[in-house]
Short mmCIF file of C-alpha atoms in Angstrom, two decimals:
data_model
loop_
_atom_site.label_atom_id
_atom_site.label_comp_id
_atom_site.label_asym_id
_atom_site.label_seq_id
_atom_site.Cartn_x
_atom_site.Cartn_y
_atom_site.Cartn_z
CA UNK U 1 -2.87 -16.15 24.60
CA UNK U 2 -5.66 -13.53 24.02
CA UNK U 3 -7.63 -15.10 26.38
CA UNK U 4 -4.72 -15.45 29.09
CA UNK U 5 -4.51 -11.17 28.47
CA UNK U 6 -8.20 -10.35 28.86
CA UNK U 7 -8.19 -12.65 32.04
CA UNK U 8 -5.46 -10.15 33.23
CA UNK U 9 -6.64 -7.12 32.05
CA UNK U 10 -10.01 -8.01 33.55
CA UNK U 11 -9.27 -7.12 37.16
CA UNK U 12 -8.30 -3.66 35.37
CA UNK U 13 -10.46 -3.07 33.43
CA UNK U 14 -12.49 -0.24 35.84
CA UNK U 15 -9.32 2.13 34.94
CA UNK U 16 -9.77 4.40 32.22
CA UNK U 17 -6.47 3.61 30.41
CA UNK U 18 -7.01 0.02 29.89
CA UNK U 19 -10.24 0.91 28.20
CA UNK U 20 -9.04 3.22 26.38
CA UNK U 21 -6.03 0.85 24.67
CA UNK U 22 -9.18 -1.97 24.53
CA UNK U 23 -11.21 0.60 22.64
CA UNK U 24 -7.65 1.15 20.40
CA UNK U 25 -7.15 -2.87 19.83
CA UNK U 26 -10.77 -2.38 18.13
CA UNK U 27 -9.49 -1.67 14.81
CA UNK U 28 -5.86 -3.49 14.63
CA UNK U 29 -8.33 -6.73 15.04
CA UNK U 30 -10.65 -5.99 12.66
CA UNK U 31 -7.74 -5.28 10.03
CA UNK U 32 -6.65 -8.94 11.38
CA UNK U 33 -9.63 -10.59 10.47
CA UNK U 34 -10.36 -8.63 7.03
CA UNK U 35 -7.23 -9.03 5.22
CA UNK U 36 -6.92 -12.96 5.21
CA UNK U 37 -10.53 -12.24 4.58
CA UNK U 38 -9.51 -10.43 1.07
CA UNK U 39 -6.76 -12.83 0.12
CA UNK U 40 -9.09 -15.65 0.89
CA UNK U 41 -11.62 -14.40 -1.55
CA UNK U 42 -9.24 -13.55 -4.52
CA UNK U 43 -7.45 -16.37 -4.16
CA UNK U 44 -11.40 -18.42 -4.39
CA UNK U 45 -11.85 -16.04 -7.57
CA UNK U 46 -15.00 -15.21 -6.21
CA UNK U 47 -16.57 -12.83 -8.99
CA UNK U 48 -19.47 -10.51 -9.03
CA UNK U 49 -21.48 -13.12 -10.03
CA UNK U 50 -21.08 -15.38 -7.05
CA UNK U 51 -20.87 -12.39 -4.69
CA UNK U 52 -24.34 -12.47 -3.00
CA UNK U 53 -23.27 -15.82 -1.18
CA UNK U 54 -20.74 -14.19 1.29
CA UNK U 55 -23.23 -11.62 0.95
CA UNK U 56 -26.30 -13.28 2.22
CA UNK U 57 -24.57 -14.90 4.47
CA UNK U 58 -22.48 -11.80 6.47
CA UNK U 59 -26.75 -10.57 5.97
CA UNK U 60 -28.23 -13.37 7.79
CA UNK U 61 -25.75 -13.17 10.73
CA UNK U 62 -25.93 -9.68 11.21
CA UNK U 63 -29.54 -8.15 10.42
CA UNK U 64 -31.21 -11.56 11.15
CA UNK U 65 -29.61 -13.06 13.92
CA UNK U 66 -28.67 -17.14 11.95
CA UNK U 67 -25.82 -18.30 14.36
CA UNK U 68 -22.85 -18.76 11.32
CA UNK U 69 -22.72 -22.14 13.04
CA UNK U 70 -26.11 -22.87 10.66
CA UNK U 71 -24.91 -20.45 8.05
CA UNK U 72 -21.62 -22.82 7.69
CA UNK U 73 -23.51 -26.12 8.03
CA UNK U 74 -26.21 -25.16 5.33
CA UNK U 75 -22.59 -23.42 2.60
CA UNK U 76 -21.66 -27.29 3.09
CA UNK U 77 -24.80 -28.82 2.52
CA UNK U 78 -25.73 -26.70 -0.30
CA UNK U 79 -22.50 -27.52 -2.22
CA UNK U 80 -22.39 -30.76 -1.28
CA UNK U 81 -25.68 -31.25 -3.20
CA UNK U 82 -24.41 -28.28 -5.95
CA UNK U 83 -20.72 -30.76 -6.52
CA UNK U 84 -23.57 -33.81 -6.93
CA UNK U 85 -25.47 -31.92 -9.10
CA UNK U 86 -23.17 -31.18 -11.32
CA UNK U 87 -21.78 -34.21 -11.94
CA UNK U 88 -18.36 -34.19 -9.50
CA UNK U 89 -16.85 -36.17 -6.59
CA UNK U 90 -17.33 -34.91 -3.32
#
């Protein structure tokens, strides 16, 4: 659907309104994206101890320039081998 509404807005988006209301959206998305963002991490009990993994990784994407496609692919890896290591199924 969002993608349907920026092909529309497209051919619009020269006026100065349209930009302005894009330039709006900005920060209703972000909230979007952050809260199931928040509930996901209590709800992983994710403690101050274990905080530099989302950390690093929000880090690497941003100030380095790792695609998350590798940032995801290594999280699995590296638990993968963490769940063998200590002793669990995976």
């Amino acid at each position: 659907i969002i993608l349907l509404i920026a092909l529309f807005f497209r051919q619009f988006r020269h006026i100065e309104v349209v930009n302005n209301i894009f330039k709006g959206l900005r920060p209703v998305v972000v909230a979007l994206i952050a809260v199931p963002v928040f509930n996901v991490a209590k709800s992983a009990k994710i403690r101050w101890v274990t905080l530099w993994i989302p950390v690093l990784a929000a880090l690497l994407i941003v100030f380095v320039g790792v695609s998350p496609i590798y940032v995801i692919i290594a999280a699995g890896v590296l638990g993968f081998v963490y769940g063998r290591m200590k002793g669990g199924k995976a």
